[in-house]
Structures are given as structure tokens and as C-alpha cells.
Short mmCIF file of C-alpha atoms in Angstrom, two decimals:
data_model
loop_
_atom_site.label_atom_id
_atom_site.label_comp_id
_atom_site.label_asym_id
_atom_site.label_seq_id
_atom_site.Cartn_x
_atom_site.Cartn_y
_atom_site.Cartn_z
CA MET A 80 1.11 54.44 104.25
CA ARG A 81 2.56 52.97 107.47
CA TYR A 82 3.07 49.43 107.09
CA ASN A 83 3.23 46.24 109.95
CA ARG A 84 4.68 43.36 110.10
CA SER A 85 2.30 41.21 110.92
CA GLY A 86 2.85 38.37 114.16
CA ARG A 87 6.42 37.61 113.58
CA SER A 88 5.67 36.12 109.58
CA GLY A 89 7.01 37.96 107.05
CA LEU A 90 4.06 40.00 105.57
CA VAL A 91 3.28 43.52 106.31
CA LEU A 92 0.49 45.03 106.13
CA PRO A 93 -0.93 49.20 105.84
CA ALA A 94 -1.93 49.95 109.04
CA VAL A 95 -5.35 51.01 106.92
CA SER A 96 -6.85 48.16 105.18
CA LEU A 97 -10.28 48.59 103.30
CA GLY A 98 -12.42 46.09 103.80
CA LEU A 99 -15.74 45.06 101.54
CA TRP A 100 -18.58 44.03 103.79
CA GLN A 101 -21.23 46.99 102.92
CA ASN A 102 -20.56 49.23 100.71
CA PHE A 103 -19.16 46.94 97.99
CA GLY A 104 -22.07 44.54 96.54
CA GLY A 105 -24.07 44.54 93.90
CA GLU A 106 -26.50 46.95 94.80
CA ARG A 107 -24.00 49.96 94.53
CA PRO A 108 -22.86 51.84 91.41
CA LEU A 109 -20.18 50.18 90.10
CA GLU A 110 -18.09 53.45 89.16
CA THR A 111 -18.81 54.22 93.17
CA SER A 112 -16.93 50.72 94.00
CA ARG A 113 -14.37 51.42 91.11
CA ALA A 114 -13.19 54.92 92.61
CA ILE A 115 -12.91 53.88 95.67
CA VAL A 116 -10.74 51.31 95.01
CA ARG A 117 -8.73 52.75 92.82
CA ARG A 118 -7.45 55.64 95.65
CA ALA A 119 -7.49 52.98 98.15
CA PHE A 120 -4.33 51.64 96.04
CA ASP A 121 -3.14 55.03 95.08
CA LEU A 122 -3.02 55.74 99.20
CA GLY A 123 -0.95 52.56 99.77
CA VAL A 124 -3.66 50.10 100.89
CA THR A 125 -2.04 46.75 99.26
CA HIS A 126 -4.70 45.27 101.38
CA PHE A 127 -8.31 44.48 100.58
CA ASP A 128 -10.96 42.10 102.70
CA LEU A 129 -14.13 40.24 101.25
CA ALA A 130 -16.27 37.36 102.48
CA ASN A 131 -17.98 34.65 100.60
CA ASN A 132 -20.88 36.35 101.94
CA TYR A 133 -19.98 39.82 101.64
CA GLY A 134 -22.53 42.23 99.68
CA PRO A 135 -25.72 42.80 99.75
CA PRO A 136 -26.73 39.88 97.90
CA TYR A 137 -24.22 37.24 98.84
CA GLY A 138 -21.37 36.56 96.76
CA SER A 139 -21.85 39.93 95.17
CA ALA A 140 -19.41 41.85 96.68
CA GLU A 141 -16.15 39.65 95.69
CA GLU A 142 -17.91 39.75 91.89
CA THR A 143 -17.51 43.43 92.14
CA PHE A 144 -13.41 43.69 93.15
CA GLY A 145 -12.94 40.17 90.40
CA ARG A 146 -13.96 42.98 87.84
CA LEU A 147 -12.31 45.62 89.36
CA LEU A 148 -9.11 43.33 89.00
CA ARG A 149 -9.28 42.09 86.06
CA GLN A 150 -9.80 46.24 84.01
CA ASP A 151 -8.32 48.11 87.06
CA LEU A 152 -5.58 46.32 88.72
CA ALA A 153 -4.34 43.33 86.81
CA GLY A 154 -0.76 44.95 86.70
CA TYR A 155 -0.83 45.13 89.80
CA ARG A 156 -1.42 41.36 91.59
CA ASP A 157 1.58 41.53 93.22
CA GLU A 158 1.19 44.84 94.99
CA LEU A 159 -1.65 43.05 96.23
CA VAL A 160 -3.19 41.07 99.76
CA ILE A 161 -6.46 39.51 99.07
CA SER A 162 -7.90 38.68 101.41
CA THR A 163 -11.59 36.23 102.16
CA LYS A 164 -13.27 34.15 104.43
CA ALA A 165 -16.29 31.07 105.11
CA GLY A 166 -17.72 30.30 108.32
CA TYR A 167 -21.23 32.13 108.28
CA ASP A 168 -23.96 31.44 105.64
CA MET A 169 -23.74 31.49 102.11
CA TRP A 170 -25.75 28.63 100.79
CA PRO A 171 -29.04 27.17 101.69
CA GLY A 172 -28.73 23.54 103.24
CA PRO A 173 -26.62 21.59 105.78
CA TYR A 174 -23.49 22.20 103.82
CA GLY A 175 -23.79 25.87 103.14
CA ASP A 176 -22.32 27.00 106.63
CA GLY A 177 -19.64 26.43 109.48
CA GLY A 178 -16.48 24.66 110.18
CA THR A 179 -16.17 21.87 107.60
CA ARG A 180 -13.80 20.83 105.31
CA LYS A 181 -16.49 20.15 102.73
CA TYR A 182 -18.10 24.20 103.91
CA LEU A 183 -14.52 26.16 103.72
CA LEU A 184 -12.53 24.66 100.90
CA ALA A 185 -15.86 24.29 98.40
CA SER A 186 -16.82 28.10 99.42
CA LEU A 187 -12.73 28.62 98.32
CA ASP A 188 -13.12 28.08 95.38
CA GLN A 189 -16.67 29.54 94.43
CA SER A 190 -14.76 32.38 96.50
CA LEU A 191 -11.83 32.18 93.50
CA GLY A 192 -14.29 31.63 90.82
CA ARG A 193 -15.56 34.99 91.43
CA LEU A 194 -12.58 36.69 92.00
CA GLY A 195 -10.73 35.54 88.78
CA LEU A 196 -7.65 34.90 90.86
CA ASP A 197 -6.04 31.44 91.28
CA TYR A 198 -4.94 31.54 94.38
CA VAL A 199 -5.70 34.34 97.70
CA ASP A 200 -3.49 35.65 100.52
CA ILE A 201 -5.29 35.21 103.09
CA PHE A 202 -7.64 32.62 103.85
CA TYR A 203 -10.60 33.01 107.03
CA SER A 204 -12.25 31.22 109.02
CA HIS A 205 -14.70 33.66 109.94
CA ARG A 206 -15.66 31.97 112.88
CA PHE A 207 -15.04 28.65 115.25
CA ASP A 208 -18.07 26.87 115.04
CA PRO A 209 -19.13 24.31 118.25
CA ASP A 210 -20.74 21.37 115.69
CA THR A 211 -16.97 21.29 113.70
CA PRO A 212 -14.18 19.34 115.28
CA LEU A 213 -11.38 22.30 115.44
CA GLU A 214 -8.33 19.38 114.09
CA GLU A 215 -10.98 19.69 110.71
CA THR A 216 -11.26 23.04 110.52
CA MET A 217 -7.46 24.19 111.20
CA GLY A 218 -7.22 20.97 108.41
CA ALA A 219 -8.78 22.41 105.78
CA LEU A 220 -6.95 26.44 105.90
CA ASP A 221 -4.08 23.80 105.49
CA SER A 222 -5.19 21.85 103.21
CA ALA A 223 -6.28 25.64 101.26
CA VAL A 224 -2.87 26.31 101.49
CA ARG A 225 -0.45 23.55 99.93
CA GLN A 226 -3.04 23.03 97.41
CA GLY A 227 -1.69 26.61 96.56
CA LYS A 228 -5.19 28.64 96.79
CA ALA A 229 -4.62 30.42 100.18
CA LEU A 230 -0.64 32.26 100.60
CA TYR A 231 -1.44 31.88 104.06
CA ALA A 232 -3.95 30.82 107.37
CA GLY A 233 -6.27 33.04 109.22
CA ILE A 234 -8.40 32.67 111.46
CA SER A 235 -11.76 35.72 112.50
CA ASN A 236 -14.44 35.99 115.59
CA TYR A 237 -12.35 33.01 117.75
CA ASN A 238 -11.50 33.60 121.87
CA ALA A 239 -8.14 33.04 122.93
CA ASP A 240 -8.52 29.27 124.41
CA GLN A 241 -9.41 28.91 120.63
CA THR A 242 -6.79 30.92 119.22
CA ALA A 243 -4.05 29.34 121.32
CA GLU A 244 -6.09 26.11 120.21
CA ALA A 245 -6.16 26.37 116.26
CA ALA A 246 -2.81 27.84 116.91
CA ALA A 247 -0.83 24.89 117.86
CA ILE A 248 -3.61 22.27 115.42
CA LEU A 249 -1.79 24.39 112.56
CA ARG A 250 1.56 25.26 113.85
CA GLY A 251 2.15 21.00 113.48
CA LEU A 252 1.00 21.03 110.49
CA GLY A 253 3.19 23.42 109.45
CA THR A 254 1.24 25.77 108.30
CA PRO A 255 0.89 28.71 111.42
CA PRO A 256 -1.72 31.05 111.31
CA LEU A 257 -0.61 34.32 110.10
CA ILE A 258 -3.23 36.92 111.67
CA HIS A 259 -6.60 37.18 113.83
CA GLN A 260 -9.56 39.41 112.81
CA PRO A 261 -11.90 40.37 115.44
CA SER A 262 -13.84 43.32 116.11
CA TYR A 263 -12.44 45.48 117.82
CA SER A 264 -12.80 49.74 118.87
CA MET A 265 -13.46 52.05 121.98
CA LEU A 266 -17.23 51.02 121.99
CA ASN A 267 -15.77 47.10 122.21
CA ARG A 268 -12.64 46.79 123.92
CA TRP A 269 -13.36 42.63 124.82
CA ILE A 270 -9.81 41.58 123.41
CA GLU A 271 -7.75 43.22 125.25
CA PRO A 272 -7.52 41.31 129.15
CA GLU A 273 -6.69 38.15 127.25
CA LEU A 274 -6.94 37.66 123.52
CA LEU A 275 -4.37 40.41 122.09
CA ASP A 276 -1.46 38.66 125.15
CA THR A 277 -2.52 35.32 123.20
CA LEU A 278 -1.72 37.04 120.46
CA GLY A 279 1.49 38.33 120.59
CA ALA A 280 2.70 34.44 122.03
CA GLU A 281 2.05 32.50 119.96
CA GLY A 282 2.84 35.13 117.38
CA ILE A 283 -0.04 35.69 114.82
CA GLY A 284 -1.01 39.36 113.94
CA CYS A 285 -4.21 41.31 114.06
CA ILE A 286 -6.63 43.09 112.07
CA CYS A 287 -9.74 44.74 113.56
CA PHE A 288 -13.13 44.69 111.81
CA SER A 289 -15.50 48.14 112.97
CA PRO A 290 -13.24 49.72 115.02
CA LEU A 291 -16.58 52.94 114.14
CA ALA A 292 -18.49 50.90 116.13
CA GLN A 293 -20.72 50.44 112.44
CA GLY A 294 -20.79 54.98 112.50
CA LEU A 295 -21.13 55.71 115.51
CA LEU A 296 -17.58 56.44 116.55
CA THR A 297 -18.43 59.11 113.96
CA ASP A 298 -19.76 62.99 113.49
CA ARG A 299 -22.77 60.77 112.90
CA TYR A 300 -25.19 60.33 115.74
CA LEU A 301 -23.12 63.42 117.60
CA ASP A 302 -26.95 65.77 117.55
CA GLY A 303 -28.82 62.24 117.13
CA ILE A 304 -29.87 60.36 114.52
CA PRO A 305 -29.93 61.47 112.12
CA GLU A 306 -32.97 60.08 109.02
CA GLY A 307 -31.27 57.43 106.65
CA SER A 308 -28.38 56.81 109.23
CA ARG A 309 -27.46 52.64 110.31
CA ALA A 310 -29.52 53.48 113.65
CA SER A 311 -32.78 55.29 111.40
CA ARG A 312 -32.60 51.18 109.66
CA GLY A 313 -32.37 49.63 112.56
CA ASP A 314 -30.08 47.06 110.65
CA THR A 315 -26.60 46.42 111.81
CA LEU A 316 -27.11 49.11 114.23
CA SER A 317 -30.24 48.93 117.13
CA PRO A 318 -31.02 52.71 118.11
CA GLU A 319 -31.55 51.57 122.22
CA ARG A 320 -27.76 51.69 121.79
CA LEU A 321 -27.97 55.63 122.51
CA THR A 322 -28.20 56.10 125.26
CA ASP A 323 -28.11 60.03 126.90
CA GLU A 324 -25.18 58.47 128.61
CA LEU A 325 -23.14 56.92 125.37
CA LEU A 326 -24.01 60.49 123.75
CA ALA A 327 -22.54 62.83 126.37
CA ALA A 328 -19.40 60.60 126.48
CA LEU A 329 -19.22 60.19 122.20
CA ARG A 330 -19.13 63.83 122.45
CA ALA A 331 -16.64 64.26 124.86
CA LEU A 332 -14.92 62.27 122.73
CA ASN A 333 -15.50 64.09 120.53
CA GLU A 334 -14.12 67.41 121.67
CA ILE A 335 -10.32 65.38 122.76
CA ALA A 336 -10.73 63.82 118.89
CA ALA A 337 -10.45 68.27 117.98
CA ARG A 338 -7.59 68.91 119.89
CA ARG A 339 -5.88 66.62 118.37
CA GLY A 340 -6.58 68.09 114.59
CA GLN A 341 -8.66 64.72 114.40
CA SER A 342 -12.34 63.85 113.49
CA LEU A 343 -13.89 61.81 116.24
CA ALA A 344 -13.50 58.23 113.38
CA GLN A 345 -9.89 59.39 112.83
CA LEU A 346 -9.37 59.23 117.10
CA ALA A 347 -11.78 56.34 116.30
CA LEU A 348 -9.36 54.80 114.00
CA ALA A 349 -5.89 56.29 115.48
CA TRP A 350 -6.90 54.49 119.23
CA THR A 351 -7.22 51.43 118.01
CA LEU A 352 -3.22 50.96 116.54
CA ARG A 353 -2.28 52.53 119.53
CA ASP A 354 -1.12 49.00 120.43
CA PRO A 355 1.93 47.24 119.11
CA ARG A 356 0.40 44.01 118.37
CA MET A 357 -2.39 45.68 116.23
CA THR A 358 -1.35 45.22 112.99
CA SER A 359 -3.91 46.69 110.36
CA THR A 360 -7.74 48.05 111.46
CA LEU A 361 -9.69 47.64 108.38
CA VAL A 362 -12.21 51.11 107.12
CA GLY A 363 -15.51 50.02 105.33
CA ALA A 364 -15.87 53.39 103.12
CA SER A 365 -19.20 54.75 100.35
CA SER A 366 -16.77 57.83 99.30
CA VAL A 367 -13.93 58.13 97.83
CA ALA A 368 -13.70 61.20 100.30
CA GLN A 369 -14.71 58.86 103.78
CA LEU A 370 -11.56 56.58 102.78
CA GLU A 371 -9.36 59.86 102.64
CA ALA A 372 -10.24 61.02 105.90
CA ASN A 373 -10.38 57.02 107.86
CA VAL A 374 -5.97 56.67 105.90
CA ALA A 375 -5.72 60.59 106.93
CA ALA A 376 -5.82 58.80 110.63
CA LEU A 377 -2.00 57.92 110.22
CA ASP A 378 -0.85 61.51 110.58
CA ASN A 379 -1.60 61.52 113.98
CA LEU A 380 -1.32 58.20 115.75
CA ALA A 381 0.78 59.18 118.92
CA PHE A 382 -1.18 58.82 121.77
CA THR A 383 0.28 60.66 125.29
CA SER A 384 -0.40 59.03 128.24
CA GLU A 385 -2.94 61.34 129.80
CA GLU A 386 -4.48 61.07 126.25
CA LEU A 387 -5.07 57.29 126.64
CA ALA A 388 -7.20 58.50 130.67
CA GLU A 389 -8.40 60.96 129.86
CA ILE A 390 -10.34 58.30 126.69
CA ASP A 391 -10.91 55.78 128.43
CA ALA A 392 -12.07 58.34 131.34
CA CYS A 393 -14.92 59.40 128.83
CA LEU A 394 -15.47 55.72 127.97
CA ALA A 395 -15.87 54.70 131.47
CA ARG A 396 -19.18 56.68 131.50
CA ALA A 397 -20.77 54.80 128.29
#
């Protein structure tokens, strides 16, 4: 495993981290989740990323991971970086969503209960809330750190201006932000024009989620939409995204990957790490084999300028 420093902090994270957004909820077999988490740790994946509403149902991914912590990883707590978040819908009524102090700190207490932990390593504001003063949201993160319930503060899904403002508030409180978690992939490059520059200037790390674009950047869709895939269900991936132009681009990218000795997914993961400001890339996994294949993307992280230009040309046609 390769480890990268998060911004200007002293903390390093594995270049590939395991996200428990999907595949670890209460509807999944516990033994499958156990096998994936144990193998991840054996491979040097020390960072496990959660949120209060990961599941389904909400909270169940934290419950699953808490059970695995007690039964499998209890002796390794100090070798783990565990993160969770609050900001999106979690419980009914006016206090279970958004960026208020009441919601964030109550949610963190609930997350710690489900995880069976006294603290998490990173606690995130999961999204910018336009209805809550940013000083209140950042003040809640600062309180979580000062109360010993989190070691570091993070933000997710904030744009460049919001990130700069949040960083200034947190620095003023004495709790500088450790890391930002945005969506980022070959098909979703919104962080490149401004956000990465802001993170670099502020000394904040960056860990991306959805680096495989909900499975589009795998070999699953090279020949169309297979039965049982996310696109066939239309839940988190709309079948309308799979245009002829996109499919042609995916096939061209797959050819580039093959020349590099990689799968399309491995190419896509390695590509997200090509910028030195990127700390880690978050992968999900539904099986041990899929996890191992994703981690193997680290076997070839070097890109020539010609490869990068060819990739850009493919993506321009998507």
C-alpha cells in the first residue's frame, strides 16, 4: 500500500480507501462484509469511510462496521482511520437533516453509538447547507474535535468558495480542516477548474468518492446494459447516461487500459490519483475479488503525457 499525506497535516491515508456507502447495509450478508473488511485491512487499507445514513436502511452500515470492529478489529483501533459524516437526510422531522449544530452533534453521538466507539478519526459536514450559517456548521465540527469525539474535521461536497470560507472559519477556531471529499472521476471533473487549487492553497487533503462513476468506468457496460446492473434498475444510475458516444469513449478508454496492463476500472482509479493534491480515492466493493482488483490499480500509477492526452481526447467525445 502507498500512503499519502493529507494536505499539510501530519496524517497519512492509504491511496485506496474503502467506502461503505453501498454493500455494507443491513440487507447484505454479514460474512460478505466481514471478508471484504478483513481483506482490505490485510492489504493495507487502513481508512474506512462511513456516513450516518449509509445502508440501507439508514445507520446499518455503521452498525455492521461496529460489529466488525468488536469481533474482528478490536485490537487494531490505533491502526485504523474511521470517518463518518452528517448533513443529508437521516431521521424525520426538522432536526434530522442539514448543517445545524443540533443535527451534526446529535448525529455524531448516534454514529458513535452504532460504531461502539468513543471517537471517530474524521467527522465531516457532508454538504453545504444554505439555510444554516457556515459559522454554525463549522463551529459544530470544532466542538466535536474539542469534545474528543473526533480527531479531525472534514467537509464534503463544498464548492471552491464555500471551501475557502469554511477553512478560514475553522482555522480561526483553531481546528483547521483536514480533508475535503468531493465526487470525482474521468466523467465528473468538476473539481479541476477551481477546487483543487483551493485545496492546495489551503493545505487541505482531497479524497474522492465515486471514482468509477457508479460503475460506468468498469467493463460492465462496454457491451450495453446488463441485467441486474445499477443502470438496469435505474436507482443511482440512469440508463439515459449510456449514450452511443459514451459507450464509444468507454471502449476507447478500455483499450488504453489494456495497453497499460490494467482493467478499465484500474485505469480510472489510477487516473484520479495522478494529481499530487489527491490524497486517496474511495472504492466500494461487493466482493473480495473486486476489492483486490481495485487495490491492484496501485501497481501502475504512472502516466505519460501522451496517455493523458489520449484519455482527454476520448473523454471529449463522451
